[in-house]
Short mmCIF file of C-alpha atoms in Angstrom, two decimals:
data_model
loop_
_atom_site.label_atom_id
_atom_site.label_comp_id
_atom_site.label_asym_id
_atom_site.label_seq_id
_atom_site.Cartn_x
_atom_site.Cartn_y
_atom_site.Cartn_z
CA MET A 1 200.36 153.91 145.88
CA THR A 2 202.55 155.77 148.30
CA THR A 3 202.90 159.52 148.51
CA GLY A 4 206.34 159.42 146.91
CA ASP A 5 205.18 157.36 143.95
CA PRO A 6 206.11 159.22 140.72
CA TYR A 7 202.82 158.29 139.06
CA ASN A 8 200.87 159.65 142.00
CA LEU A 9 202.92 162.85 141.89
CA ALA A 10 202.44 163.22 138.13
CA ARG A 11 198.71 162.69 138.45
CA SER A 12 198.45 165.28 141.20
CA ILE A 13 200.37 167.92 139.23
CA LEU A 14 198.69 167.27 135.87
CA GLN A 15 195.24 167.17 137.42
CA LYS A 16 195.73 170.53 139.13
CA LEU A 17 197.07 171.99 135.88
CA SER A 18 194.18 170.69 133.76
CA CYS A 19 191.62 171.77 136.37
CA SER A 20 193.13 175.27 136.54
CA ILE A 21 192.92 175.67 132.75
CA SER A 22 189.43 174.18 132.72
CA LEU A 23 188.30 176.61 135.43
CA LEU A 24 189.64 179.56 133.45
CA CYS A 25 187.92 178.36 130.27
CA SER A 26 184.61 177.77 132.02
CA LEU A 27 184.71 181.28 133.46
CA MET A 28 185.31 182.63 129.95
CA ILE A 29 182.19 180.86 128.69
CA ILE A 30 180.16 182.08 131.68
CA SER A 31 181.31 185.66 131.07
CA SER A 32 180.55 185.47 127.35
CA ILE A 33 177.02 184.18 127.96
CA THR A 34 176.01 186.33 130.91
CA SER A 35 177.28 189.56 129.30
CA SER A 36 174.91 189.20 126.35
CA LYS A 37 171.13 189.40 126.61
CA ILE A 38 170.84 187.63 123.27
CA ASN A 39 172.86 184.67 124.53
CA LEU A 40 170.87 184.48 127.75
CA SER A 41 167.63 184.30 125.77
CA LYS A 42 168.69 181.12 123.90
CA THR A 43 168.13 177.65 125.29
CA GLN A 44 171.39 176.32 123.88
CA GLN A 45 173.37 179.09 125.58
CA ARG A 46 171.57 178.50 128.88
CA LEU A 47 172.50 174.82 128.75
CA LEU A 48 176.13 175.71 128.10
CA LEU A 49 175.94 178.10 131.03
CA GLY A 50 174.78 175.25 133.28
CA ILE A 51 177.56 172.97 131.99
CA SER A 52 180.18 175.66 132.60
CA CYS A 53 178.93 176.43 136.11
CA CYS A 54 179.06 172.75 137.09
CA ASP A 55 182.52 172.34 135.60
CA SER A 56 183.85 175.46 137.33
CA ILE A 57 182.88 174.31 140.82
CA THR A 58 184.24 170.77 140.36
CA SER A 59 187.48 172.09 138.83
CA ALA A 60 187.96 174.48 141.73
CA ILE A 61 187.36 171.69 144.26
CA TRP A 62 189.85 169.38 142.51
CA ILE A 63 192.53 172.08 142.48
CA PHE A 64 192.46 172.19 146.28
CA THR A 65 191.62 168.53 146.81
CA ASP A 66 194.54 168.04 149.25
CA LEU A 67 192.91 170.47 151.68
CA PHE A 68 189.70 168.43 151.83
CA MET A 69 191.14 164.95 152.20
CA PRO A 70 192.81 163.54 155.30
CA PRO A 71 195.29 164.17 156.79
CA SER A 72 194.92 167.88 155.91
CA GLY A 73 191.13 167.74 156.09
CA ASN A 74 188.62 165.89 158.24
CA ILE A 75 185.34 164.05 157.83
CA HIS A 76 183.41 167.30 157.40
CA THR A 77 185.63 168.67 154.64
CA CYS A 78 185.56 165.26 152.96
CA ASN A 79 181.76 165.31 153.03
CA ALA A 80 181.76 168.80 151.53
CA GLN A 81 184.06 167.82 148.67
CA GLY A 82 182.16 164.60 147.97
CA PHE A 83 178.85 166.46 147.89
CA ILE A 84 180.11 169.10 145.44
CA ILE A 85 181.83 166.57 143.17
CA GLN A 86 178.79 164.29 143.03
CA PHE A 87 176.44 167.21 142.32
CA GLY A 88 178.72 168.90 139.79
CA ASN A 89 179.79 165.82 137.83
CA ILE A 90 176.42 164.14 137.36
CA SER A 91 174.71 167.47 136.65
CA ASN A 92 177.38 168.20 134.04
CA VAL A 93 176.77 164.82 132.41
CA LEU A 94 173.00 165.30 132.27
CA TYR A 95 173.38 168.87 130.98
CA MET A 96 175.42 167.46 128.09
CA VAL A 97 172.57 165.04 127.35
CA ALA A 98 170.11 167.95 127.41
CA LEU A 99 172.36 169.89 125.02
CA GLN A 100 172.38 167.01 122.54
CA ILE A 101 168.59 166.74 122.81
CA GLN A 102 168.35 170.43 121.95
CA TYR A 103 170.62 169.95 118.94
CA VAL A 104 168.72 166.97 117.52
CA LEU A 105 165.35 168.72 117.96
CA THR A 106 166.70 171.81 116.20
CA ILE A 107 168.52 170.12 113.34
CA LYS A 108 166.43 167.03 112.58
CA TYR A 109 162.95 168.14 113.60
CA GLY A 110 163.27 171.87 112.92
CA TRP A 111 162.27 173.19 116.34
CA ASN A 112 162.56 176.96 116.68
CA ASP A 113 163.28 178.99 119.81
CA THR A 114 159.59 179.44 120.59
CA LYS A 115 158.90 175.72 120.52
CA MET A 116 162.09 174.95 122.43
CA LYS A 117 160.97 177.22 125.28
CA LYS A 118 158.24 174.71 126.14
CA LEU A 119 160.86 172.05 126.84
CA GLU A 120 163.45 174.38 128.35
CA GLY A 121 162.22 173.88 131.91
CA ALA A 122 162.85 170.14 131.79
CA LEU A 123 166.18 170.50 130.01
CA LEU A 124 167.46 173.00 132.55
CA GLY A 125 165.77 171.56 135.67
CA VAL A 126 166.34 167.80 135.52
CA PRO A 127 170.18 167.80 135.71
CA PRO A 128 170.51 169.86 138.93
CA ALA A 129 167.48 168.10 140.44
CA PHE A 130 169.02 164.65 139.91
CA GLY A 131 172.44 165.91 140.99
CA SER A 132 171.20 167.45 144.22
CA GLY A 133 169.02 164.41 144.99
CA THR A 134 171.86 161.92 144.64
CA ALA A 135 174.32 164.19 146.47
CA ILE A 136 171.99 164.62 149.45
CA THR A 137 171.20 160.89 149.57
CA ALA A 138 174.89 160.00 149.58
CA LEU A 139 175.50 162.53 152.37
CA VAL A 140 172.72 161.10 154.53
CA LEU A 141 174.02 157.53 154.03
CA ASP A 142 177.60 158.49 154.98
CA LEU A 143 178.96 157.45 151.60
CA TYR A 144 181.58 160.18 151.15
CA ASN A 145 185.04 158.89 152.00
CA PRO A 146 188.58 159.11 150.56
CA ALA A 147 188.59 157.50 147.11
CA ASP A 148 191.83 157.56 145.14
CA TRP A 149 192.57 161.27 144.52
CA ASP A 150 189.47 162.88 146.10
CA CYS A 151 186.59 162.32 148.49
CA TRP A 152 183.63 160.65 146.83
CA ILE A 153 181.36 157.63 147.21
CA ALA A 154 183.62 154.92 148.61
CA PRO A 155 183.78 152.37 151.47
CA TYR A 156 185.72 153.06 154.64
CA PRO A 157 187.95 151.26 155.32
CA GLY A 158 188.67 150.59 151.67
CA ASP A 159 188.94 146.79 152.13
CA CYS A 160 185.79 146.33 154.22
CA THR A 161 183.07 143.84 153.27
CA SER A 162 179.70 145.30 152.33
CA THR A 163 176.29 143.92 153.21
CA PHE A 164 175.72 143.06 149.57
CA GLU A 165 178.80 140.80 149.49
CA ILE A 166 177.74 139.10 152.73
CA ASN A 167 174.25 138.40 151.39
CA LYS A 168 175.77 136.85 148.26
CA GLY A 169 177.74 134.44 150.43
CA ASN A 170 181.14 135.81 149.46
CA SER A 171 182.19 136.29 153.10
CA ASP A 172 182.01 134.44 156.40
CA LEU A 173 181.01 137.63 158.20
CA GLU A 174 177.50 137.94 159.54
CA GLU A 175 177.44 141.73 159.39
CA THR A 176 179.42 144.37 157.54
CA ASP A 177 182.65 145.69 158.95
CA CYS A 178 182.36 148.96 157.01
CA ILE A 179 182.38 151.96 159.33
CA ARG A 180 181.12 154.23 156.54
CA GLY A 181 180.14 153.74 152.92
CA ASN A 182 178.33 150.40 153.19
CA ASN A 183 177.40 149.09 149.70
CA ALA A 184 179.28 152.05 148.19
CA SER A 185 179.89 150.22 144.90
CA ILE A 186 176.14 149.88 144.32
CA TYR A 187 175.60 153.58 144.87
CA GLN A 188 178.52 154.41 142.59
CA TRP A 189 176.74 152.65 139.77
CA ALA A 190 173.26 153.92 140.58
CA PHE A 191 174.27 157.55 141.17
CA PHE A 192 176.98 158.02 138.56
CA PHE A 193 178.46 155.29 136.37
CA ALA A 194 175.16 153.94 134.99
CA PRO A 195 173.90 157.46 134.08
CA LEU A 196 177.35 158.34 132.71
CA TRP A 197 177.64 155.36 130.39
CA THR A 198 174.02 155.76 129.31
CA ALA A 199 174.76 159.41 128.50
CA ILE A 200 177.84 158.47 126.48
CA VAL A 201 175.90 155.97 124.38
CA PHE A 202 173.04 158.46 123.96
CA CYS A 203 175.35 161.28 122.83
CA ILE A 204 177.07 159.02 120.31
CA GLY A 205 173.66 157.97 118.97
CA VAL A 206 172.49 161.58 118.70
CA MET A 207 175.73 162.49 116.93
CA ALA A 208 175.07 159.79 114.33
CA VAL A 209 171.46 160.94 113.86
CA VAL A 210 172.52 164.57 113.41
CA VAL A 211 175.22 163.70 110.88
CA LYS A 212 172.82 161.51 108.90
CA SER A 213 170.10 164.16 108.98
CA VAL A 214 172.38 166.92 107.72
CA LYS A 215 173.76 164.62 105.03
CA LYS A 216 170.21 164.04 103.74
CA VAL A 217 169.59 167.78 103.68
CA GLU A 218 172.80 168.32 101.73
CA GLU A 219 171.89 165.66 99.18
CA ARG A 220 168.35 167.03 98.80
CA THR A 221 169.67 170.56 98.36
CA ALA A 222 172.22 169.41 95.78
CA ARG A 223 169.51 167.66 93.76
CA ALA A 224 167.26 170.72 93.91
CA ALA A 225 170.11 172.99 92.80
CA LEU A 226 170.94 170.67 89.90
CA LYS A 227 167.30 170.58 88.80
CA SER A 228 167.03 174.36 89.01
CA ASN A 229 170.13 174.77 86.84
CA ARG A 230 168.69 172.47 84.20
CA ILE A 231 165.32 174.23 84.14
CA SER A 232 166.91 177.67 83.98
CA ARG A 233 168.57 176.75 80.67
CA LEU A 234 165.18 176.26 79.01
CA VAL A 235 164.19 179.59 77.48
CA ILE A 236 161.09 179.90 75.31
CA ARG A 237 161.63 182.27 72.43
CA ARG A 238 158.82 182.98 70.03
CA PRO A 239 159.92 184.21 66.57
CA SER A 240 158.50 187.55 65.45
CA ARG A 241 156.22 187.29 62.39
CA ARG A 242 154.56 189.95 60.33
CA SER A 243 150.83 189.95 60.03
CA GLY A 244 149.66 187.38 57.51
CA ASP A 245 153.09 185.88 57.06
CA VAL A 246 152.83 182.18 57.91
CA PRO A 247 155.93 180.32 56.75
CA HIS A 248 155.87 176.65 55.90
CA PRO A 249 157.09 174.40 58.73
CA ASP A 250 159.93 173.12 56.59
CA ALA A 251 161.06 176.66 55.85
CA ARG A 252 161.61 177.61 59.49
CA GLY A 253 165.12 177.96 60.79
CA ASP A 254 166.92 175.61 63.15
CA GLU A 255 166.66 178.14 65.97
CA GLU A 256 162.85 178.21 65.78
CA ASN A 257 162.64 174.42 65.59
CA ALA A 258 164.86 174.17 68.67
CA ALA A 259 162.65 176.67 70.49
CA ASP A 260 159.57 174.58 69.68
CA ARG A 261 161.31 171.45 70.93
CA GLN A 262 162.14 173.26 74.15
CA THR A 263 158.50 174.35 74.42
CA ILE A 264 157.35 170.73 74.10
CA ASP A 265 159.89 169.63 76.70
CA VAL A 266 158.66 172.28 79.12
CA GLN A 267 155.03 171.28 78.56
CA ARG A 268 155.88 167.73 79.52
CA GLN A 269 157.22 168.88 82.88
CA SER A 270 155.29 169.36 86.09
CA PRO A 271 153.18 172.54 86.48
CA SER A 272 155.58 173.94 89.11
CA ALA A 273 158.56 173.41 86.81
CA VAL A 274 156.71 175.05 83.88
CA ARG A 275 155.76 178.00 86.05
CA PHE A 276 159.38 178.45 87.12
CA THR A 277 160.54 178.24 83.50
CA LEU A 278 158.03 180.86 82.34
CA GLU A 279 159.00 183.17 85.17
CA HIS A 280 162.69 182.74 84.36
CA THR A 281 161.96 183.40 80.69
CA ALA A 282 160.06 186.57 81.52
CA ILE A 283 163.07 187.92 83.37
CA ARG A 284 165.43 186.98 80.54
CA GLN A 285 163.21 188.57 77.88
CA THR A 286 162.61 191.79 79.78
CA THR A 287 166.32 192.05 80.59
CA GLU A 288 167.54 191.42 77.06
CA THR A 289 164.93 193.45 75.11
CA PRO A 290 163.16 195.95 77.37
CA PRO A 291 160.27 197.81 75.76
CA ALA A 292 161.16 201.32 74.67
CA ASN A 293 157.93 202.85 75.96
CA ASN A 294 158.16 201.26 79.46
CA PRO A 295 161.67 201.64 80.98
CA LYS A 296 160.49 200.23 84.37
CA SER A 297 159.07 197.02 82.94
CA ASP A 298 162.17 195.01 83.86
CA LEU A 299 162.02 196.12 87.47
CA SER A 300 158.29 195.54 87.77
CA ALA A 301 158.58 192.08 86.23
CA LYS A 302 161.17 191.06 88.78
CA ASN A 303 159.18 192.49 91.67
CA ASN A 304 156.05 190.59 90.63
CA LEU A 305 157.82 187.24 90.73
CA PRO A 306 157.62 185.19 93.96
CA ARG A 307 160.82 185.28 95.96
CA ARG A 308 162.42 182.00 96.90
CA LYS A 309 164.07 181.69 100.31
CA LYS A 310 167.71 180.79 100.37
CA PRO A 311 168.44 177.39 101.92
CA LYS A 312 169.87 177.44 105.46
CA LEU A 313 172.28 174.65 104.68
CA ALA A 314 175.39 176.56 105.77
CA LEU A 315 173.85 177.41 109.15
CA THR A 316 172.67 173.82 109.64
CA SER A 317 176.15 172.51 108.85
CA ARG A 318 177.71 174.84 111.43
CA VAL A 319 175.23 173.77 114.09
CA LYS A 320 175.90 170.12 113.22
CA ALA A 321 179.64 170.69 113.61
CA GLN A 322 179.14 172.19 117.07
CA SER A 323 176.89 169.31 118.13
CA VAL A 324 179.38 166.67 116.97
CA LEU A 325 182.32 168.46 118.60
CA TYR A 326 180.56 168.78 121.97
CA ALA A 327 179.74 165.07 121.90
CA LEU A 328 183.33 164.17 120.97
CA GLY A 329 184.71 166.41 123.72
CA PHE A 330 182.42 164.77 126.25
CA PHE A 331 183.52 161.32 125.10
CA ILE A 332 187.23 162.23 125.28
CA VAL A 333 186.94 163.58 128.82
CA TRP A 334 185.31 160.44 130.20
CA SER A 335 187.06 157.83 128.03
CA PHE A 336 190.04 157.22 130.35
CA PRO A 337 188.02 157.24 133.61
CA THR A 338 185.59 154.82 131.96
CA MET A 339 188.39 152.47 130.90
CA ALA A 340 189.88 152.58 134.38
CA ARG A 341 186.55 151.76 135.97
CA PHE A 342 185.88 148.95 133.49
CA ILE A 343 189.24 147.32 134.28
CA GLN A 344 188.39 147.46 137.97
CA LEU A 345 184.96 145.99 137.25
CA ILE A 346 186.34 142.89 135.55
CA GLY A 347 188.89 142.39 138.32
CA GLY A 348 191.94 143.51 136.34
CA THR A 349 194.90 145.59 137.42
CA MET A 350 194.91 149.20 136.22
CA HIS A 351 198.22 150.48 134.89
CA PRO A 352 199.45 153.60 136.72
CA ILE A 353 199.67 155.55 133.44
CA LEU A 354 195.96 154.98 132.88
CA GLY A 355 195.34 156.39 136.36
CA VAL A 356 197.38 159.48 135.47
CA LEU A 357 195.42 160.00 132.24
CA ALA A 358 192.10 159.49 134.01
CA GLY A 359 192.98 162.03 136.68
CA CYS A 360 194.18 164.50 134.07
CA PHE A 361 191.27 164.27 131.62
CA ILE A 362 188.45 164.07 134.16
CA GLY A 363 188.95 167.73 135.03
CA SER A 364 189.39 169.08 131.49
CA GLN A 365 185.76 169.37 130.39
CA GLY A 366 185.84 173.17 130.51
CA LEU A 367 188.88 173.29 128.22
CA TRP A 368 187.21 171.23 125.52
CA ASN A 369 183.97 173.18 125.83
CA ALA A 370 185.83 176.48 125.45
CA ILE A 371 187.71 175.26 122.37
CA ILE A 372 184.42 174.33 120.74
CA TYR A 373 182.46 177.35 121.98
CA PHE A 374 185.00 180.00 120.92
CA ARG A 375 186.07 178.24 117.71
CA PRO A 376 183.85 180.38 115.40
CA LYS A 377 185.02 183.60 117.11
CA TYR A 378 188.64 182.47 117.03
CA ASN A 379 188.52 181.95 113.26
CA LYS A 380 187.15 185.47 112.72
CA ILE A 381 189.81 187.30 114.76
CA ASP A 382 192.15 189.24 112.47
CA LYS A 383 195.47 188.42 114.12
CA ASP A 384 198.59 186.75 112.78
CA HIS A 385 199.50 184.49 115.71
CA TRP A 386 197.40 182.01 117.67
CA TRP A 387 198.43 183.44 121.05
CA GLN A 388 197.21 186.88 119.96
CA LYS A 389 193.80 185.42 119.13
CA ILE A 390 193.62 183.66 122.49
CA TRP A 391 194.55 186.88 124.26
CA VAL A 392 191.74 188.69 122.43
CA LEU A 393 189.27 186.05 123.64
CA ILE A 394 190.53 186.29 127.23
CA ARG A 395 190.48 190.08 127.12
CA SER A 396 186.95 190.17 125.73
CA THR A 397 185.57 187.85 128.42
CA LEU A 398 187.53 187.89 131.67
CA LEU A 399 189.36 191.23 131.32
CA CYS A 400 186.85 193.27 129.39
CA CYS A 401 186.57 195.98 132.05
CA VAL A 402 190.22 196.12 133.10
CA ASP A 403 192.06 199.36 132.29
CA PHE A 404 195.59 198.58 131.07
CA SER A 405 196.48 202.18 130.24
CA ALA A 406 198.43 202.56 133.49
CA ILE A 407 201.02 200.05 132.31
CA GLY A 408 201.19 201.43 128.79
CA ILE A 409 198.92 198.92 127.08
CA SER A 410 196.16 200.34 124.92
CA LEU A 411 193.15 198.09 124.43
CA ALA A 412 190.04 198.80 122.46
CA THR A 413 186.73 198.75 124.29
CA THR A 414 185.23 195.29 124.00
CA ALA A 415 181.65 194.22 123.46
CA CYS A 416 181.04 193.26 127.08
CA CYS A 417 181.87 196.69 128.49
CA ALA A 418 180.10 200.00 128.39
CA ASN A 419 181.50 202.98 130.27
CA GLY A 420 183.73 200.70 132.31
CA LYS A 421 180.91 198.41 133.39
CA PRO A 422 179.75 195.08 132.01
CA SER A 423 176.92 195.56 129.58
#
């Protein structure tokens, strides 16, 4: 496409806009995590910090992509941009895989923070290690060249014949005519597209496992609650009789006969259910008819009973929602670039609109991450309008130590500031 092509112009403008917003959102997440010692101590927050750092550097590079590519730039600036994009993008992808691994271990297998610390080194270390390894290899092999809207792994000239094509017999050439980027398509797959598509499939699979696991927990909790409600209705009441007064069975009232039937039903239950019923009955009896000579009997009876822990279903559901949303955001960002690459793979012609969407969405990972990350905080902000809530989030992260009193704006001290300095 030529420089004056409207699709090329739209892609350039929309990509810079989405990358600018994504950069701002990633910096908000970085500020929110680094300003809290509690957040920094959690593996999940550390992984999000790595994702945000990778997204911020790639977004910044894409904003100024025209300065790195020829004719404004040269081979050295093109190498620099290609190196940063390769490192940032593939590290971001692998960090997202590590985040989903952390979620499935926490939700399905019940790993706590102490147990997660043992795996934290691999989760945090593998993504940048693979990213730096592939980026350095591509730099040494002279693979970074102009590719569509940025400098990345590509052949130069773009229509040159690689050694791989010559060896397959698809060309009459005896040696490659590529000046740089020989066999670039192979390295594109090995260094990025194969790990990317594997990560997408993995994240979708983890999302399904997490949803199924939480659904089982919800069903099990519902059955336990229903059983507890049924057992709690069984109350054993023994009728008071005077000494020596033994009425005939037929002369007993309906209430006593019903109590005996309930006693038989309770005896037929499991020992744990009987124990729970007796404990519940003790509380009911001491509450309804406390002894006159022992006013603290009700309190002591309750204190002697074993305390049951409340289920953590609500917390598990919130964690599941975050896991699913991060996976969906990751899938949305890379859906259009993946479709564009697949069309090129099968030898089809990519529509210019698909190229615009791919260029726009590929730099929006930080935006989606921020929407998901700040969603719980956003819902708790007591403001009437959405833009007021967003301003509160921006103020509490990026502008927490800025004094607006000089221009007549009074802002309350935020959590990330103490005495004018970040806490």
